[in-house]
Short mmCIF file of C-alpha atoms (C1' of nucleotides) in Angstrom, two decimals:
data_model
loop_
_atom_site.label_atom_id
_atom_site.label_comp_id
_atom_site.label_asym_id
_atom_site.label_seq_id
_atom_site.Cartn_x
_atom_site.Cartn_y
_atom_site.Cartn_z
CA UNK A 1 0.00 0.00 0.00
CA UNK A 2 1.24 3.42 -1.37
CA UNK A 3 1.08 5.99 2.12
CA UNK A 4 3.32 7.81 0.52
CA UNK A 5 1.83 11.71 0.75
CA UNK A 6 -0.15 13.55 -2.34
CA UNK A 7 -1.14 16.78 -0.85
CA UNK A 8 -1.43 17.67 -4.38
CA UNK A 9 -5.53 17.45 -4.61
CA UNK A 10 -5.60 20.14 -1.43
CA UNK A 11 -3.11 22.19 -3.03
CA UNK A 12 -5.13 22.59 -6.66
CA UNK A 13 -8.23 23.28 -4.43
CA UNK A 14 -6.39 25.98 -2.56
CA UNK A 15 -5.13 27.73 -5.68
CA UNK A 16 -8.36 27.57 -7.52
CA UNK A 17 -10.18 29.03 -4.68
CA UNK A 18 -7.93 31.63 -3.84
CA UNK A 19 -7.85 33.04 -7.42
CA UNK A 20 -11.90 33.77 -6.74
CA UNK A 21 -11.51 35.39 -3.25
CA UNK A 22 -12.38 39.36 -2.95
CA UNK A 23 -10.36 39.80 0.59
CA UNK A 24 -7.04 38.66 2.10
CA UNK A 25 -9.51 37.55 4.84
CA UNK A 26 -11.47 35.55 2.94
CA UNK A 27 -7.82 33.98 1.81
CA UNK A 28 -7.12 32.88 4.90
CA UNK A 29 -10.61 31.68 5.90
CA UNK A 30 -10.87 29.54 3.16
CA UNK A 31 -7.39 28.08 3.31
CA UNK A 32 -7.83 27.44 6.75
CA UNK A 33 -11.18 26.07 5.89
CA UNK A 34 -9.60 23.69 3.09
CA UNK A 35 -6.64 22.72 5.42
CA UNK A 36 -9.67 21.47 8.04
CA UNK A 37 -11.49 19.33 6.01
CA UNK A 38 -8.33 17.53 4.22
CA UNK A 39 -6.85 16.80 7.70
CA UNK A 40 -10.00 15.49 8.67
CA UNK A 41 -10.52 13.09 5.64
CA UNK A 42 -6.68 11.99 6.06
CA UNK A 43 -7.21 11.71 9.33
CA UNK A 44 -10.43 9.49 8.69
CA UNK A 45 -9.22 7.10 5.78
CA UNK A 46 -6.63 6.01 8.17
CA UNK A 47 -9.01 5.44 11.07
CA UNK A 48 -10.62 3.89 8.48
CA UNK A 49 -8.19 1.42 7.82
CA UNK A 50 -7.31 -0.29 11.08
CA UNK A 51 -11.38 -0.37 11.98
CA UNK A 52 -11.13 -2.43 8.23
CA UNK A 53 -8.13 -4.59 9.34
CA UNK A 54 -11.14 -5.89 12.03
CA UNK A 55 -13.34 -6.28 9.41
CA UNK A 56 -15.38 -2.81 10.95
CA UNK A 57 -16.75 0.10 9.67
CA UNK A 58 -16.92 3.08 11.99
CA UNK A 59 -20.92 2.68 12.72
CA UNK A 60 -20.98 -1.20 12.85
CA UNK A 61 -17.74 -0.62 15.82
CA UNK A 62 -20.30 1.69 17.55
CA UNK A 63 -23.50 -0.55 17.09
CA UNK A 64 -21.31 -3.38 18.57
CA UNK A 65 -20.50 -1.10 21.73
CA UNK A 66 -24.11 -0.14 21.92
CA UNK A 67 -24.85 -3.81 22.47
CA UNK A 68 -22.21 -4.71 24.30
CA UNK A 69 -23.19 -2.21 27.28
CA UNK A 70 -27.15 -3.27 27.20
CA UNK A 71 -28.66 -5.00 29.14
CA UNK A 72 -28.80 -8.43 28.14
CA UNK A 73 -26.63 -7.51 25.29
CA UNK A 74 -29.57 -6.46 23.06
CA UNK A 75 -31.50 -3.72 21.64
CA UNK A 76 -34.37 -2.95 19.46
CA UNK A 77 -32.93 -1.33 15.67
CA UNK A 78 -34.95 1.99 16.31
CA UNK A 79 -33.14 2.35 19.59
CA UNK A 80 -29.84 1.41 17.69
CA UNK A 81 -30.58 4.06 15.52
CA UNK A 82 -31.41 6.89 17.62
CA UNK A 83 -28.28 6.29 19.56
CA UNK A 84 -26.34 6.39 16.35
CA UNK A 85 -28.07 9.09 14.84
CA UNK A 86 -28.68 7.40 11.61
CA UNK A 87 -31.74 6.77 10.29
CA UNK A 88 -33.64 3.69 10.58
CA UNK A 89 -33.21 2.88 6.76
CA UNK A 90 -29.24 2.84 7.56
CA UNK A 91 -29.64 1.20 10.64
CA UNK A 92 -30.98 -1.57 8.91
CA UNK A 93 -29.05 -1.77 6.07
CA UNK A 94 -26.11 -2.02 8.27
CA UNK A 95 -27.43 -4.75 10.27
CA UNK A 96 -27.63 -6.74 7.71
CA UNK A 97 -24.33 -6.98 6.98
CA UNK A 98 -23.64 -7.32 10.50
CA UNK A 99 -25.82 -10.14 10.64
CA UNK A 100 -24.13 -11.72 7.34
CA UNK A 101 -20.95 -11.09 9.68
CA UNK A 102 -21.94 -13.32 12.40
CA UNK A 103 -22.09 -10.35 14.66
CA UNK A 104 -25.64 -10.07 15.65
CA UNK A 105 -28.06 -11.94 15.77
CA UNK A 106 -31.82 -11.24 14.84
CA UNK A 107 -34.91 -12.23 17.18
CA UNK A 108 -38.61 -11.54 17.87
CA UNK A 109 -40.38 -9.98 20.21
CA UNK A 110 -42.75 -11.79 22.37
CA UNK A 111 -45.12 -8.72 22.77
CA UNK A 112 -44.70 -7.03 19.98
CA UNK A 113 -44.90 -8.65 17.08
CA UNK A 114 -43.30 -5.65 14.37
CA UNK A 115 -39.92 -5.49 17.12
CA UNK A 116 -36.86 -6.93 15.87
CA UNK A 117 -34.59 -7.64 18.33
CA UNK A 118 -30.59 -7.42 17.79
CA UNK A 119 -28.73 -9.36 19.57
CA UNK A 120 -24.49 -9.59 20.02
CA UNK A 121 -23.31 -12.93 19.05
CA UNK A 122 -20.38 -14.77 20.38
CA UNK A 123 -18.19 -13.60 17.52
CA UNK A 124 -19.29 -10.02 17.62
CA UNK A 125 -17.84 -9.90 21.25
CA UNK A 126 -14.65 -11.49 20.26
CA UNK A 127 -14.44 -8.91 17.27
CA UNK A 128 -14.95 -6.08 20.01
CA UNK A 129 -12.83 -7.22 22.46
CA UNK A 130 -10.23 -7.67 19.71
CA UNK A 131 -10.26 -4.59 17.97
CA UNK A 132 -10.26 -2.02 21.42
CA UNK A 133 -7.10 -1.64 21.63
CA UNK A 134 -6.22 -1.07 17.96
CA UNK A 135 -8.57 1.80 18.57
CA UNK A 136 -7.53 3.45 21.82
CA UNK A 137 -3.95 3.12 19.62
CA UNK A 138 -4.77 4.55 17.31
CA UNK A 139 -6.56 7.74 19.06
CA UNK A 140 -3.09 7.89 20.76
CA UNK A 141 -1.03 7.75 17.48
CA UNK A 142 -3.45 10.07 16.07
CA UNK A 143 -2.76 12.88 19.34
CA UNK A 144 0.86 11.71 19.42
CA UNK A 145 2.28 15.10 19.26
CA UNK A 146 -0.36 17.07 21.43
CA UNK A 147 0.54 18.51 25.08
CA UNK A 148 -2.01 18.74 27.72
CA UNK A 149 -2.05 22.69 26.69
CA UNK A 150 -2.93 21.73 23.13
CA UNK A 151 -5.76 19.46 23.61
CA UNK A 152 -7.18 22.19 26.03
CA UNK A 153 -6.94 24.68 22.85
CA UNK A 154 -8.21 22.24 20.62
CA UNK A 155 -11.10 21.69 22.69
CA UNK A 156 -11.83 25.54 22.57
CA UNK A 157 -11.53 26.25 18.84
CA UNK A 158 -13.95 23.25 18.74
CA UNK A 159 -16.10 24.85 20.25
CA UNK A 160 -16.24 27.46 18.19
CA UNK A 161 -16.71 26.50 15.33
CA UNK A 162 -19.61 24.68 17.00
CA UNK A 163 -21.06 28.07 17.39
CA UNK A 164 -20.02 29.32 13.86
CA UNK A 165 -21.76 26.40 12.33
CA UNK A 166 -24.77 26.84 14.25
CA UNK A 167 -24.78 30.24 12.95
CA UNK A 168 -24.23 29.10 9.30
CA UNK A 169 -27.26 27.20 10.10
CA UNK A 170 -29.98 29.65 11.07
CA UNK A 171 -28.62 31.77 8.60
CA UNK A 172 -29.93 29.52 5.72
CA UNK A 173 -33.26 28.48 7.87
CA UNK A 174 -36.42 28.11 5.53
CA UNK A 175 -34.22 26.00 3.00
CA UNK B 1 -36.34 22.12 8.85
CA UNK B 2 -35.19 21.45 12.03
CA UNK B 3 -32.07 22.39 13.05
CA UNK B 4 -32.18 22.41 17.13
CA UNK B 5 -29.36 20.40 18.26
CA UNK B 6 -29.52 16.80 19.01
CA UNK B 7 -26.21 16.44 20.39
CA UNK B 8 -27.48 13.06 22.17
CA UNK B 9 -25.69 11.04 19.35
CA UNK B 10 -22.21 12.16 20.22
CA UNK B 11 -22.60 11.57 24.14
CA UNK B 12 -24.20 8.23 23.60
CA UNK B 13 -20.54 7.51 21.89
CA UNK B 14 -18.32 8.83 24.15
CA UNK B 15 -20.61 7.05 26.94
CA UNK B 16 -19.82 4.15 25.19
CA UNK B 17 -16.37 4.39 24.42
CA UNK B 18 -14.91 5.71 27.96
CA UNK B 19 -16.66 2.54 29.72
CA UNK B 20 -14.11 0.87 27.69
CA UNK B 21 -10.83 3.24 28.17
CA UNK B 22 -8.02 1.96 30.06
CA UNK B 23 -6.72 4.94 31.26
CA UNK B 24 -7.44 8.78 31.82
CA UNK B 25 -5.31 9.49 29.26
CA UNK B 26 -7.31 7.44 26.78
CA UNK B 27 -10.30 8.42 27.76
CA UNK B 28 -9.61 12.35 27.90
CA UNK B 29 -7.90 11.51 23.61
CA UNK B 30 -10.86 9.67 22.69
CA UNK B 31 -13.48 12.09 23.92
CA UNK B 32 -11.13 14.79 21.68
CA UNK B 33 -10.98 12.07 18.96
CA UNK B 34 -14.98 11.93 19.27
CA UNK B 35 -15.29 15.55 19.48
CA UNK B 36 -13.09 16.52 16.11
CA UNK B 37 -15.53 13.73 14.42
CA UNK B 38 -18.60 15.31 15.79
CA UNK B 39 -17.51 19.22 14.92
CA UNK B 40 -16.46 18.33 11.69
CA UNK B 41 -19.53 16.87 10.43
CA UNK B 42 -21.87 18.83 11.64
CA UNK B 43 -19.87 21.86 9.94
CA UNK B 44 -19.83 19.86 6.66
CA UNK B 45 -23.69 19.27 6.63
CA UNK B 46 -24.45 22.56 7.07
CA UNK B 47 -21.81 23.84 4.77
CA UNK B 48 -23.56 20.98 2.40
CA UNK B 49 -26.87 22.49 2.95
CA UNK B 50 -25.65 25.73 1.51
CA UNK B 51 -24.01 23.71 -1.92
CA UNK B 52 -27.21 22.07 -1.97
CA UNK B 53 -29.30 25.27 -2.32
CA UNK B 54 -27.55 26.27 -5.39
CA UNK B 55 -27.80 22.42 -6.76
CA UNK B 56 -24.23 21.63 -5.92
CA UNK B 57 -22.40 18.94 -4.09
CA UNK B 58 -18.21 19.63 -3.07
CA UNK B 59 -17.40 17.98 -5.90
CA UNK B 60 -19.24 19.28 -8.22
CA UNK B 61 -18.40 22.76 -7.07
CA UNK B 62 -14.78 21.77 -7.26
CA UNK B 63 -14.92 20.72 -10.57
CA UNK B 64 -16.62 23.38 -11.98
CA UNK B 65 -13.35 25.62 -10.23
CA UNK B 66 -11.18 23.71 -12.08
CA UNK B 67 -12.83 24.16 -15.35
CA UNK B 68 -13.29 28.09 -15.12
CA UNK B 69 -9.27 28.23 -14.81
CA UNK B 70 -8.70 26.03 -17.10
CA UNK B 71 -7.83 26.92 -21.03
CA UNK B 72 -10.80 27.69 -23.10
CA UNK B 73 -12.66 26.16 -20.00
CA UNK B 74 -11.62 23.05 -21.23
CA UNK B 75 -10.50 19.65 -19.25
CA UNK B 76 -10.21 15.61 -19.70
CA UNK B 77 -12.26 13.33 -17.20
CA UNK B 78 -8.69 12.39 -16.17
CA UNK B 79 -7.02 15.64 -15.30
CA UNK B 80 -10.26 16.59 -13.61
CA UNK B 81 -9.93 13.42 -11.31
CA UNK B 82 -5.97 14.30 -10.73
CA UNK B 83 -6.54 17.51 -9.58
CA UNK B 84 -9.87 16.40 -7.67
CA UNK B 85 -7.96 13.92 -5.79
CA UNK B 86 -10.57 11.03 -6.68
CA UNK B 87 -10.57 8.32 -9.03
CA UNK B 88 -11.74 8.32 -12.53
CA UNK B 89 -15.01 6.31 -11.82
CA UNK B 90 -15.83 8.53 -9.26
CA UNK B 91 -15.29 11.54 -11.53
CA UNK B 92 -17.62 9.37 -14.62
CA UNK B 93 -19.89 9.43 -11.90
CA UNK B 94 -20.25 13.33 -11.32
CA UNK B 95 -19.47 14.32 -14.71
CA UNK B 96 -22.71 12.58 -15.61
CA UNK B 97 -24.72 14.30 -13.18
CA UNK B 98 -23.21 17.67 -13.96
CA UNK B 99 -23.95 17.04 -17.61
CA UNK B 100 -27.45 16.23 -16.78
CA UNK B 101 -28.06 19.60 -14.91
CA UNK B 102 -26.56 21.34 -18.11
CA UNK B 103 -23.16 22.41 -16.11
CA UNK B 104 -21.22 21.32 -18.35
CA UNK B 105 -20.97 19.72 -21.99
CA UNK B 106 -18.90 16.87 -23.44
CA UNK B 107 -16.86 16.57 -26.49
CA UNK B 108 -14.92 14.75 -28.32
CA UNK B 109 -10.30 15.20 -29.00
CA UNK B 110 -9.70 15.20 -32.71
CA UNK B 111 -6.13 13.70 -31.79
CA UNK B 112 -7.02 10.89 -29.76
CA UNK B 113 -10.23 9.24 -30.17
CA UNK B 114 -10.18 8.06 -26.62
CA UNK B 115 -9.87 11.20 -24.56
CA UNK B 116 -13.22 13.32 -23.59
CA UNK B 117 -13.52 16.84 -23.36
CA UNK B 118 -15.24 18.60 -20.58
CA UNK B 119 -16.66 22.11 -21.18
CA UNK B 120 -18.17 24.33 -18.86
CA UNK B 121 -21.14 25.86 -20.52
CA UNK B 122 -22.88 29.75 -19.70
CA UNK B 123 -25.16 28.11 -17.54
CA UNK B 124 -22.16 26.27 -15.24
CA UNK B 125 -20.38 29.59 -15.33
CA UNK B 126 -23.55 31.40 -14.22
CA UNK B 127 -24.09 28.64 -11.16
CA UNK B 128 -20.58 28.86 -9.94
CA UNK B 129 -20.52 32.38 -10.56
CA UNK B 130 -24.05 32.65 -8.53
CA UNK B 131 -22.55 30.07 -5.16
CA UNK B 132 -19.32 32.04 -4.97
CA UNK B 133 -20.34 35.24 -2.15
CA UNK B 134 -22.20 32.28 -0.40
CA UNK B 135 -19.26 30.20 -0.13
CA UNK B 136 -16.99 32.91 0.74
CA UNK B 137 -20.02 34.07 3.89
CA UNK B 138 -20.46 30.56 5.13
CA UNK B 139 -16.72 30.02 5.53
CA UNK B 140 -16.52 33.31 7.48
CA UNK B 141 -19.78 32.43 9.56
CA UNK B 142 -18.50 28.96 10.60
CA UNK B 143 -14.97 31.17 11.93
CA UNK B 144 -17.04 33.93 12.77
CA UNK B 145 -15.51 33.33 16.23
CA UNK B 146 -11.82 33.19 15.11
CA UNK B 147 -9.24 35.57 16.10
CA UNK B 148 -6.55 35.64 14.22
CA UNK B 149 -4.25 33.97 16.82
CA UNK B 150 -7.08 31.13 16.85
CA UNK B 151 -6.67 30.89 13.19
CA UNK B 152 -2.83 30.58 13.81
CA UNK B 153 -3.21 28.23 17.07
CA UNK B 154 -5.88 26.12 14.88
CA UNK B 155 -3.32 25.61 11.63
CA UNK B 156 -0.79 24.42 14.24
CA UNK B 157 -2.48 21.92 15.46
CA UNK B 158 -4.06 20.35 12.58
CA UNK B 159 -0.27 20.04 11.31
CA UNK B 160 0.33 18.21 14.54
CA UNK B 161 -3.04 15.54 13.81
CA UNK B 162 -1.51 15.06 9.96
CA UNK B 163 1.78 14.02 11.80
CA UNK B 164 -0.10 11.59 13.73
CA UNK B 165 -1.85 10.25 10.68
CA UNK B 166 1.14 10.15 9.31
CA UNK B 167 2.41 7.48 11.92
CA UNK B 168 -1.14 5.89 11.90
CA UNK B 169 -0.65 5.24 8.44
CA UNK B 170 3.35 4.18 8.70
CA UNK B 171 2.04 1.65 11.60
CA UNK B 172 -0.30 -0.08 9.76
CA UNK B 173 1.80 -0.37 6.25
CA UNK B 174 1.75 -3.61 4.57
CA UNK B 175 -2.01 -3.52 6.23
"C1'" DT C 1 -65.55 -2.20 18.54
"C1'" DC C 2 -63.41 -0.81 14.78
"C1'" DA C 3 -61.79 3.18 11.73
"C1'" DA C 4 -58.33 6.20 12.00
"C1'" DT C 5 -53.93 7.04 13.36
"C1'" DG C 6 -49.38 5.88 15.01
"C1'" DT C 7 -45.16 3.10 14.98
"C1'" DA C 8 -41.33 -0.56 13.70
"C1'" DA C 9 -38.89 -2.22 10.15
"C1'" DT C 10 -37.74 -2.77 5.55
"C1'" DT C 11 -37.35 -1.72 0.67
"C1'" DA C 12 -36.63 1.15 -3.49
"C1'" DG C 13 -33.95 4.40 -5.36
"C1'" DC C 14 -30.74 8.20 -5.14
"C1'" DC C 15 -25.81 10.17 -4.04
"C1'" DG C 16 -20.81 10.04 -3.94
"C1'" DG C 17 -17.08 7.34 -2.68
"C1'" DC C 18 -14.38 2.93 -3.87
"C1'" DT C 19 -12.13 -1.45 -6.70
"C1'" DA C 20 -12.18 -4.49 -10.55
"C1'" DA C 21 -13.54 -5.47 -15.15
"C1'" DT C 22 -14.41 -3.97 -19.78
"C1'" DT C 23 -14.10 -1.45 -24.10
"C1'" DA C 24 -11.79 1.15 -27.33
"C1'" DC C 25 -7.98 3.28 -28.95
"C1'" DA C 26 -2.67 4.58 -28.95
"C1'" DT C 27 2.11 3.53 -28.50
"C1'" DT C 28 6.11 0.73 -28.60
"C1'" DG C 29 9.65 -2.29 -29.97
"C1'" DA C 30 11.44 -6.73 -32.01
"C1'" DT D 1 4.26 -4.12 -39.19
"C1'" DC D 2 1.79 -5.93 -35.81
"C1'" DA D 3 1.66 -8.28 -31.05
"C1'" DA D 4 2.13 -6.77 -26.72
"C1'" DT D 5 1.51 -3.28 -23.69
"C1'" DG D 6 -0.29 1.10 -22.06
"C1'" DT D 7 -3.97 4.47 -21.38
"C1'" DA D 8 -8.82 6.95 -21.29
"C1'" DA D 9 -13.23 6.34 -20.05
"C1'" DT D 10 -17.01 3.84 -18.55
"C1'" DT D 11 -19.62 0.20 -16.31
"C1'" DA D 12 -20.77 -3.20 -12.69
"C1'" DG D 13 -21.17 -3.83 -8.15
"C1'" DC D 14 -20.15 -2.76 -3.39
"C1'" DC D 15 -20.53 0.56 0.89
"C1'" DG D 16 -22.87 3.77 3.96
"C1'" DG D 17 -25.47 7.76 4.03
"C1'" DC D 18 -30.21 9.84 2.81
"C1'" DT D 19 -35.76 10.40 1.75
"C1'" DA D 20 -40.06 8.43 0.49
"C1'" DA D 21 -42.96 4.50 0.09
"C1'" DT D 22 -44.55 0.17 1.80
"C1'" DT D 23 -45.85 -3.52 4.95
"C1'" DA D 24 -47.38 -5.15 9.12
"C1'" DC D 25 -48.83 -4.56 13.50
"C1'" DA D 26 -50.46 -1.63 17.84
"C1'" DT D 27 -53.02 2.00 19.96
"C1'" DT D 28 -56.64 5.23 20.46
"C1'" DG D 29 -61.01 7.35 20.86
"C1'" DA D 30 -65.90 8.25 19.24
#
DNA sequence: TCAATGTAATTAGCCGGCTAATTACATTGA
DNA sequence: TCAATGTAATTAGCCGGCTAATTACATTGA
């Protein structure tokens, strides 16, 4: 596998971008803007390959914790879904691939006869169990080079963008 | 539309996850790990939502960039995928799409019957020219909160996560 | 009590990403 | 010169996200 780094994608996006911009500001809002979202999706595609080395995607990892931590191991795909915040549609798309998987199993309801219940197989525990420490790992490999001091600042610009995106939001309200 | 905030996804994950964290360390990273994820795409839906309202995606948006710089507005599937920093199907993909809306046209090398040409057409130039104020306000609404020294203290520290990707990536060569 | 309404899950069909396979043409070198 | 190899684009088929429609069952209230 080829790691070897192309920033060249983020750099033709900066340079068409900046040719259109009316103020230095806006420059240096959009470059930081640019730089944000390609460390992010760097940042992600590598996440994204250990979670694949366990044979994971990001949401099935987090459906398995879900089930892991209720009570007797199971939970109801609406419930799966609001915790995710995914819809129901993708909730049960990606259950059954989980269930092709061997990691869940599906069961019925006694009372209600339109509940599914999912429940964590053998083999999705062992998957679990196997892959937590690749994560935390990776989270650490990831942070490698913050201090104490920088993961307090990150935390705070965080936050505002938080705010600026909320912003962005009621701006365009009504569509 | 609703955009109140249903933040209830994000603290049913790090709920999750810091059940699972060996140590105070890991558990203060992932919650940052958690917290980047969560910031980011919330700021890229609504930044989405404001493509969207002129009929764009990214990508599209991109693309039609790269075509208004380019030489009698004038580019091959396969440059447009370079400098997009996607592959060629992908590109098919969009180019299809775009050519459906009427952003663009396609036509044919005299040289070499194989290659494409992608033209922008009036009513691409008149979109792009159309999205490019609101681009420029919703970058400065999501930093509305930025001082400069955040913008400086943020670009620092998003070098420091591509370093850590970096070493992600190195650990897990030869997958 | 049963028609109207609500709810759980799935399915159909779209988008934008990917890899692998295919088609059509261009280039190269013995 | 033409077989082998390379290259441009597309297509097929997968993934994970979405909305809208559908199916099946549960609840409610006149």
């Amino acid at each position: 596998m080829d790691f070897s780094f192309s920033d060249r994608p983020n750099d033709e996006r900066i340079k068409a971008t900046l040719a259109t911009a009316a103020s230095s500001s806006d420059s240096e809002l959009t470059t930081l803007f640019l730089n944000v979202q390609w460390t992010y999706r760097e940042m992600q595609k590598a996440y994204d390959r250990v979670l694949d080395q366990h044979h994971l995607s990001e949401s099935k990892f987090i459906l398995l914790m879900f089930l892991e931590r209720a009570d007797r191991h199971r939970l109801q795909p609406s419930e799966l879904a609001e915790k995710l915040g995914a819809t129901r549609a993708t909730v049960s798309k990606l259950l059954t691939g989980m269930e092709r998987s061997g990691f869940i199993q599906k069961g019925h309801d006694s009372v209600d006869k339109r509940v599914v219940l999912i429940e964590l197989t053998a083999s999705g525990q062992a998957v679990l169990t196997n892959f937590l420490p690749s994560n935390f790992q990776a989270v650490d490999t990831i942070f490698a080079h913050f201090s104490k001091p920088d993961q307090q600042a990150l935390t705070g610009l965080l936050e505002k963008i938080k705010q600026g995106t909320q912003q962005l939001n009621q701006e365009n309200e009504g569509n």
